[in-house]
Amino acid sequence: MAEPLDAAAPRDDAAADPGRPLVEAARLRFAQILMSEESIYGLILVSGMIVVSRSIVGTSLNALITVVVTVIVFFAAHVYAGTLARLASSHGATLGTSVRAAARHSQGMLLVSLIPIAVLLLGVTRAVDDDLAIWFALAVDTVLLGLLGWVAVARWTPRFWPRLWGSLITAGFGLVIVVMKVFVHH
């Protein structure tokens, strides 16, 4: 006869869910990608490209194309530079290994750009007005920068004030670009 389940008894969750180690590994890798300098740089780059694109035509489609092309070009430039640096600094490095390592290191730039790209797509599909999509994409970028700043400092210290300052300073880069948009386009 089976023993009754005791809610207070410890369980081996890994045994109960064999996919859990894979999910945990994916979650940790995702967090590692988001907490990279490339992610923060990527959000700042995307915000800047949204502002610059508005000075040319002013539609969410134009902003979307500008952001996608720019992110791809900057990602490729980061991968190229990382590959060269790895090849130059490691005597036994192969081209393939260096390219893969550089691409892995730079993927945060691609990952974080997906969120503002999705917001700009709302304007492209006419789900929202072009101006609203563009402003919302800039706001989302600024909030994401603030969150990344908070989490990064939280890994360093549990204290509230340093976390707040880290969040505000990181979000400040996005705010500077929003202020630039206000002065450039109005």
PDB file of C-alpha atoms in Angstrom:
ATOM      1  CA  MET A   1       0.000   0.000   0.000  1.00  0.00           C
ATOM      2  CA  ALA A   2       1.328   3.439  -0.891  1.00  0.00           C
ATOM      3  CA  GLU A   3       2.142   5.878   1.861  1.00  0.00           C
ATOM      4  CA  PRO A   4      -0.078   8.971   2.051  1.00  0.00           C
ATOM      5  CA  LEU A   5       1.423  12.157   0.677  1.00  0.00           C
ATOM      6  CA  ASP A   6       2.563  14.541   3.356  1.00  0.00           C
ATOM      7  CA  ALA A   7       2.348  18.154   2.201  1.00  0.00           C
ATOM      8  CA  ALA A   8       5.128  19.097   4.595  1.00  0.00           C
ATOM      9  CA  ALA A   9       7.484  16.381   3.363  1.00  0.00           C
ATOM     10  CA  PRO A  10      10.302  17.591   1.078  1.00  0.00           C
ATOM     11  CA  ARG A  11       9.997  16.631  -2.559  1.00  0.00           C
ATOM     12  CA  ASP A  12      12.619  16.068  -5.161  1.00  0.00           C
ATOM     13  CA  ASP A  13      11.309  18.467  -7.829  1.00  0.00           C
ATOM     14  CA  ALA A  14      13.984  17.395 -10.298  1.00  0.00           C
ATOM     15  CA  ALA A  15      12.689  13.834 -10.105  1.00  0.00           C
ATOM     16  CA  ALA A  16       9.096  15.034 -10.396  1.00  0.00           C
ATOM     17  CA  ASP A  17       9.907  17.152 -13.453  1.00  0.00           C
ATOM     18  CA  PRO A  18      12.756  15.772 -15.562  1.00  0.00           C
ATOM     19  CA  GLY A  19      12.688  18.881 -17.800  1.00  0.00           C
ATOM     20  CA  ARG A  20      13.340  21.224 -14.874  1.00  0.00           C
ATOM     21  CA  PRO A  21      17.165  21.261 -15.173  1.00  0.00           C
ATOM     22  CA  LEU A  22      16.821  22.285 -18.838  1.00  0.00           C
ATOM     23  CA  VAL A  23      14.319  25.011 -17.999  1.00  0.00           C
ATOM     24  CA  GLU A  24      16.546  26.270 -15.190  1.00  0.00           C
ATOM     25  CA  ALA A  25      19.593  26.289 -17.476  1.00  0.00           C
ATOM     26  CA  ALA A  26      17.636  28.207 -20.132  1.00  0.00           C
ATOM     27  CA  ARG A  27      16.412  30.709 -17.534  1.00  0.00           C
ATOM     28  CA  LEU A  28      19.942  31.276 -16.262  1.00  0.00           C
ATOM     29  CA  ARG A  29      21.288  31.721 -19.811  1.00  0.00           C
ATOM     30  CA  PHE A  30      18.483  34.168 -20.620  1.00  0.00           C
ATOM     31  CA  ALA A  31      19.300  36.179 -17.475  1.00  0.00           C
ATOM     32  CA  GLN A  32      23.002  36.115 -18.375  1.00  0.00           C
ATOM     33  CA  ILE A  33      22.237  37.463 -21.856  1.00  0.00           C
ATOM     34  CA  LEU A  34      20.012  40.234 -20.486  1.00  0.00           C
ATOM     35  CA  MET A  35      22.613  41.292 -17.944  1.00  0.00           C
ATOM     36  CA  SER A  36      25.271  41.856 -20.577  1.00  0.00           C
ATOM     37  CA  GLU A  37      26.767  45.140 -21.668  1.00  0.00           C
ATOM     38  CA  GLU A  38      25.520  44.328 -25.169  1.00  0.00           C
ATOM     39  CA  SER A  39      21.901  44.278 -23.940  1.00  0.00           C
ATOM     40  CA  ILE A  40      22.176  47.678 -22.311  1.00  0.00           C
ATOM     41  CA  TYR A  41      24.060  49.066 -25.298  1.00  0.00           C
ATOM     42  CA  GLY A  42      21.478  47.486 -27.627  1.00  0.00           C
ATOM     43  CA  LEU A  43      18.582  49.248 -25.904  1.00  0.00           C
ATOM     44  CA  ILE A  44      20.383  52.587 -26.052  1.00  0.00           C
ATOM     45  CA  LEU A  45      21.176  51.974 -29.728  1.00  0.00           C
ATOM     46  CA  VAL A  46      17.555  51.081 -30.516  1.00  0.00           C
ATOM     47  CA  SER A  47      16.300  54.231 -28.792  1.00  0.00           C
ATOM     48  CA  GLY A  48      18.753  56.356 -30.731  1.00  0.00           C
ATOM     49  CA  MET A  49      17.747  54.770 -34.014  1.00  0.00           C
ATOM     50  CA  ILE A  50      14.051  55.365 -33.306  1.00  0.00           C
ATOM     51  CA  VAL A  51      14.793  59.047 -32.754  1.00  0.00           C
ATOM     52  CA  VAL A  52      16.970  59.301 -35.879  1.00  0.00           C
ATOM     53  CA  SER A  53      14.422  57.463 -38.026  1.00  0.00           C
ATOM     54  CA  ARG A  54      11.708  59.965 -37.070  1.00  0.00           C
ATOM     55  CA  SER A  55      13.734  62.762 -38.607  1.00  0.00           C
ATOM     56  CA  ILE A  56      13.675  61.056 -42.004  1.00  0.00           C
ATOM     57  CA  VAL A  57      10.060  60.007 -42.620  1.00  0.00           C
ATOM     58  CA  GLY A  58       8.298  59.719 -39.282  1.00  0.00           C
ATOM     59  CA  THR A  59       6.442  56.421 -39.514  1.00  0.00           C
ATOM     60  CA  SER A  60       6.671  53.355 -37.321  1.00  0.00           C
ATOM     61  CA  LEU A  61       7.554  51.355 -40.458  1.00  0.00           C
ATOM     62  CA  ASN A  62      10.539  53.600 -41.091  1.00  0.00           C
ATOM     63  CA  ALA A  63      11.559  53.349 -37.432  1.00  0.00           C
ATOM     64  CA  LEU A  64      11.178  49.562 -37.558  1.00  0.00           C
ATOM     65  CA  ILE A  65      13.329  49.209 -40.677  1.00  0.00           C
ATOM     66  CA  THR A  66      15.950  51.578 -39.266  1.00  0.00           C
ATOM     67  CA  VAL A  67      16.087  49.677 -35.970  1.00  0.00           C
ATOM     68  CA  VAL A  68      16.223  46.196 -37.539  1.00  0.00           C
ATOM     69  CA  VAL A  69      18.918  47.093 -40.074  1.00  0.00           C
ATOM     70  CA  THR A  70      20.987  48.990 -37.502  1.00  0.00           C
ATOM     71  CA  VAL A  71      20.790  46.224 -34.896  1.00  0.00           C
ATOM     72  CA  ILE A  72      21.804  43.608 -37.473  1.00  0.00           C
ATOM     73  CA  VAL A  73      24.735  45.739 -38.679  1.00  0.00           C
ATOM     74  CA  PHE A  74      25.916  46.501 -35.126  1.00  0.00           C
ATOM     75  CA  PHE A  75      25.518  42.854 -34.120  1.00  0.00           C
ATOM     76  CA  ALA A  76      27.577  41.789 -37.144  1.00  0.00           C
ATOM     77  CA  ALA A  77      30.200  44.439 -36.288  1.00  0.00           C
ATOM     78  CA  HIS A  78      30.350  43.195 -32.682  1.00  0.00           C
ATOM     79  CA  VAL A  79      30.712  39.594 -33.831  1.00  0.00           C
ATOM     80  CA  TYR A  80      33.423  40.556 -36.307  1.00  0.00           C
ATOM     81  CA  ALA A  81      35.340  42.613 -33.727  1.00  0.00           C
ATOM     82  CA  GLY A  82      34.951  39.869 -31.115  1.00  0.00           C
ATOM     83  CA  THR A  83      36.145  37.244 -33.574  1.00  0.00           C
ATOM     84  CA  LEU A  84      39.244  39.268 -34.449  1.00  0.00           C
ATOM     85  CA  ALA A  85      39.990  39.924 -30.782  1.00  0.00           C
ATOM     86  CA  ARG A  86      39.684  36.236 -29.921  1.00  0.00           C
ATOM     87  CA  LEU A  87      41.857  35.189 -32.835  1.00  0.00           C
ATOM     88  CA  ALA A  88      44.510  37.765 -31.929  1.00  0.00           C
ATOM     89  CA  SER A  89      44.575  36.954 -28.220  1.00  0.00           C
ATOM     90  CA  SER A  90      44.410  33.170 -28.354  1.00  0.00           C
ATOM     91  CA  HIS A  91      47.081  31.228 -30.204  1.00  0.00           C
ATOM     92  CA  GLY A  92      44.999  28.071 -30.538  1.00  0.00           C
ATOM     93  CA  ALA A  93      41.663  29.657 -31.477  1.00  0.00           C
ATOM     94  CA  THR A  94      39.968  28.587 -34.677  1.00  0.00           C
ATOM     95  CA  LEU A  95      37.845  30.854 -36.826  1.00  0.00           C
ATOM     96  CA  GLY A  96      34.666  28.855 -36.173  1.00  0.00           C
ATOM     97  CA  THR A  97      35.151  28.778 -32.415  1.00  0.00           C
ATOM     98  CA  SER A  98      35.931  32.492 -32.361  1.00  0.00           C
ATOM     99  CA  VAL A  99      32.850  33.407 -34.427  1.00  0.00           C
ATOM    100  CA  ARG A 100      30.563  31.272 -32.234  1.00  0.00           C
ATOM    101  CA  ALA A 101      31.990  32.722 -29.026  1.00  0.00           C
ATOM    102  CA  ALA A 102      31.676  36.287 -30.323  1.00  0.00           C
ATOM    103  CA  ALA A 103      28.103  35.709 -31.526  1.00  0.00           C
ATOM    104  CA  ARG A 104      27.151  34.175 -28.178  1.00  0.00           C
ATOM    105  CA  HIS A 105      28.723  37.109 -26.347  1.00  0.00           C
ATOM    106  CA  SER A 106      26.849  39.668 -28.500  1.00  0.00           C
ATOM    107  CA  GLN A 107      23.415  38.048 -28.657  1.00  0.00           C
ATOM    108  CA  GLY A 108      22.001  40.304 -25.948  1.00  0.00           C
ATOM    109  CA  MET A 109      21.884  43.099 -28.504  1.00  0.00           C
ATOM    110  CA  LEU A 110      19.534  41.016 -30.659  1.00  0.00           C
ATOM    111  CA  LEU A 111      17.425  39.732 -27.793  1.00  0.00           C
ATOM    112  CA  VAL A 112      16.579  43.083 -26.211  1.00  0.00           C
ATOM    113  CA  SER A 113      15.765  44.650 -29.573  1.00  0.00           C
ATOM    114  CA  LEU A 114      12.851  42.225 -30.013  1.00  0.00           C
ATOM    115  CA  ILE A 115      10.713  44.071 -27.459  1.00  0.00           C
ATOM    116  CA  PRO A 116      10.848  47.554 -29.038  1.00  0.00           C
ATOM    117  CA  ILE A 117      10.561  45.918 -32.470  1.00  0.00           C
ATOM    118  CA  ALA A 118       7.314  44.273 -31.325  1.00  0.00           C
ATOM    119  CA  VAL A 119       6.057  47.650 -30.103  1.00  0.00           C
ATOM    120  CA  LEU A 120       6.924  49.291 -33.425  1.00  0.00           C
ATOM    121  CA  LEU A 121       5.069  46.493 -35.203  1.00  0.00           C
ATOM    122  CA  LEU A 122       1.914  47.672 -33.436  1.00  0.00           C
ATOM    123  CA  GLY A 123       2.243  50.917 -35.394  1.00  0.00           C
ATOM    124  CA  VAL A 124       3.155  49.178 -38.645  1.00  0.00           C
ATOM    125  CA  THR A 125       0.038  46.971 -38.420  1.00  0.00           C
ATOM    126  CA  ARG A 126      -2.052  50.024 -37.477  1.00  0.00           C
ATOM    127  CA  ALA A 127      -3.041  48.472 -34.154  1.00  0.00           C
ATOM    128  CA  VAL A 128      -1.967  51.834 -32.701  1.00  0.00           C
ATOM    129  CA  ASP A 129      -1.065  55.214 -34.176  1.00  0.00           C
ATOM    130  CA  ASP A 130       2.495  55.631 -35.528  1.00  0.00           C
ATOM    131  CA  ASP A 131       3.374  58.335 -33.011  1.00  0.00           C
ATOM    132  CA  LEU A 132       2.040  56.278 -30.109  1.00  0.00           C
ATOM    133  CA  ALA A 133       4.033  53.214 -31.216  1.00  0.00           C
ATOM    134  CA  ILE A 134       7.223  55.263 -31.491  1.00  0.00           C
ATOM    135  CA  TRP A 135       6.776  56.986 -28.118  1.00  0.00           C
ATOM    136  CA  PHE A 136       5.761  53.716 -26.475  1.00  0.00           C
ATOM    137  CA  ALA A 137       8.854  51.961 -27.896  1.00  0.00           C
ATOM    138  CA  LEU A 138      11.031  54.716 -26.390  1.00  0.00           C
ATOM    139  CA  ALA A 139       9.212  54.425 -23.059  1.00  0.00           C
ATOM    140  CA  VAL A 140       9.575  50.632 -23.052  1.00  0.00           C
ATOM    141  CA  ASP A 141      13.310  50.971 -23.781  1.00  0.00           C
ATOM    142  CA  THR A 142      13.711  53.397 -20.878  1.00  0.00           C
ATOM    143  CA  VAL A 143      11.798  51.138 -18.470  1.00  0.00           C
ATOM    144  CA  LEU A 144      13.827  48.108 -19.595  1.00  0.00           C
ATOM    145  CA  LEU A 145      17.052  50.046 -19.037  1.00  0.00           C
ATOM    146  CA  GLY A 146      15.880  50.918 -15.543  1.00  0.00           C
ATOM    147  CA  LEU A 147      15.014  47.292 -14.800  1.00  0.00           C
ATOM    148  CA  LEU A 148      18.367  46.080 -16.086  1.00  0.00           C
ATOM    149  CA  GLY A 149      20.123  48.677 -13.923  1.00  0.00           C
ATOM    150  CA  TRP A 150      18.148  47.589 -10.864  1.00  0.00           C
ATOM    151  CA  VAL A 151      18.813  43.872 -11.401  1.00  0.00           C
ATOM    152  CA  ALA A 152      22.499  44.379 -12.167  1.00  0.00           C
ATOM    153  CA  VAL A 153      23.083  46.344  -8.977  1.00  0.00           C
ATOM    154  CA  ALA A 154      20.884  43.893  -7.013  1.00  0.00           C
ATOM    155  CA  ARG A 155      23.356  41.160  -7.936  1.00  0.00           C
ATOM    156  CA  TRP A 156      26.072  43.276  -6.393  1.00  0.00           C
ATOM    157  CA  THR A 157      24.302  44.495  -3.245  1.00  0.00           C
ATOM    158  CA  PRO A 158      20.986  43.888  -1.452  1.00  0.00           C
ATOM    159  CA  ARG A 159      20.790  47.548  -0.394  1.00  0.00           C
ATOM    160  CA  PHE A 160      17.879  49.607  -1.744  1.00  0.00           C
ATOM    161  CA  TRP A 161      19.613  52.944  -2.455  1.00  0.00           C
ATOM    162  CA  PRO A 162      22.422  51.596  -4.656  1.00  0.00           C
ATOM    163  CA  ARG A 163      19.806  49.590  -6.586  1.00  0.00           C
ATOM    164  CA  LEU A 164      17.677  52.683  -7.056  1.00  0.00           C
ATOM    165  CA  TRP A 165      20.665  54.745  -8.214  1.00  0.00           C
ATOM    166  CA  GLY A 166      21.725  51.978 -10.606  1.00  0.00           C
ATOM    167  CA  SER A 167      18.219  51.866 -12.028  1.00  0.00           C
ATOM    168  CA  LEU A 168      17.934  55.634 -12.391  1.00  0.00           C
ATOM    169  CA  ILE A 169      21.357  56.040 -13.979  1.00  0.00           C
ATOM    170  CA  THR A 170      20.754  53.238 -16.467  1.00  0.00           C
ATOM    171  CA  ALA A 171      17.261  54.511 -17.301  1.00  0.00           C
ATOM    172  CA  GLY A 172      18.804  57.977 -17.609  1.00  0.00           C
ATOM    173  CA  PHE A 173      20.488  56.952 -20.841  1.00  0.00           C
ATOM    174  CA  GLY A 174      17.051  56.232 -22.301  1.00  0.00           C
ATOM    175  CA  LEU A 175      15.647  59.465 -20.867  1.00  0.00           C
ATOM    176  CA  VAL A 176      18.425  61.488 -22.496  1.00  0.00           C
ATOM    177  CA  ILE A 177      17.423  60.030 -25.856  1.00  0.00           C
ATOM    178  CA  VAL A 178      13.731  60.775 -25.191  1.00  0.00           C
ATOM    179  CA  VAL A 179      14.675  64.394 -24.386  1.00  0.00           C
ATOM    180  CA  MET A 180      16.666  64.505 -27.633  1.00  0.00           C
ATOM    181  CA  LYS A 181      13.548  63.358 -29.476  1.00  0.00           C
ATOM    182  CA  VAL A 182      11.503  66.137 -27.909  1.00  0.00           C
ATOM    183  CA  PHE A 183      13.986  68.824 -28.969  1.00  0.00           C
ATOM    184  CA  VAL A 184      14.736  67.384 -32.403  1.00  0.00           C
ATOM    185  CA  HIS A 185      11.148  66.786 -33.482  1.00  0.00           C
ATOM    186  CA  HIS A 186       9.072  69.492 -31.855  1.00  0.00           C
TER     187      HIS A 186
END
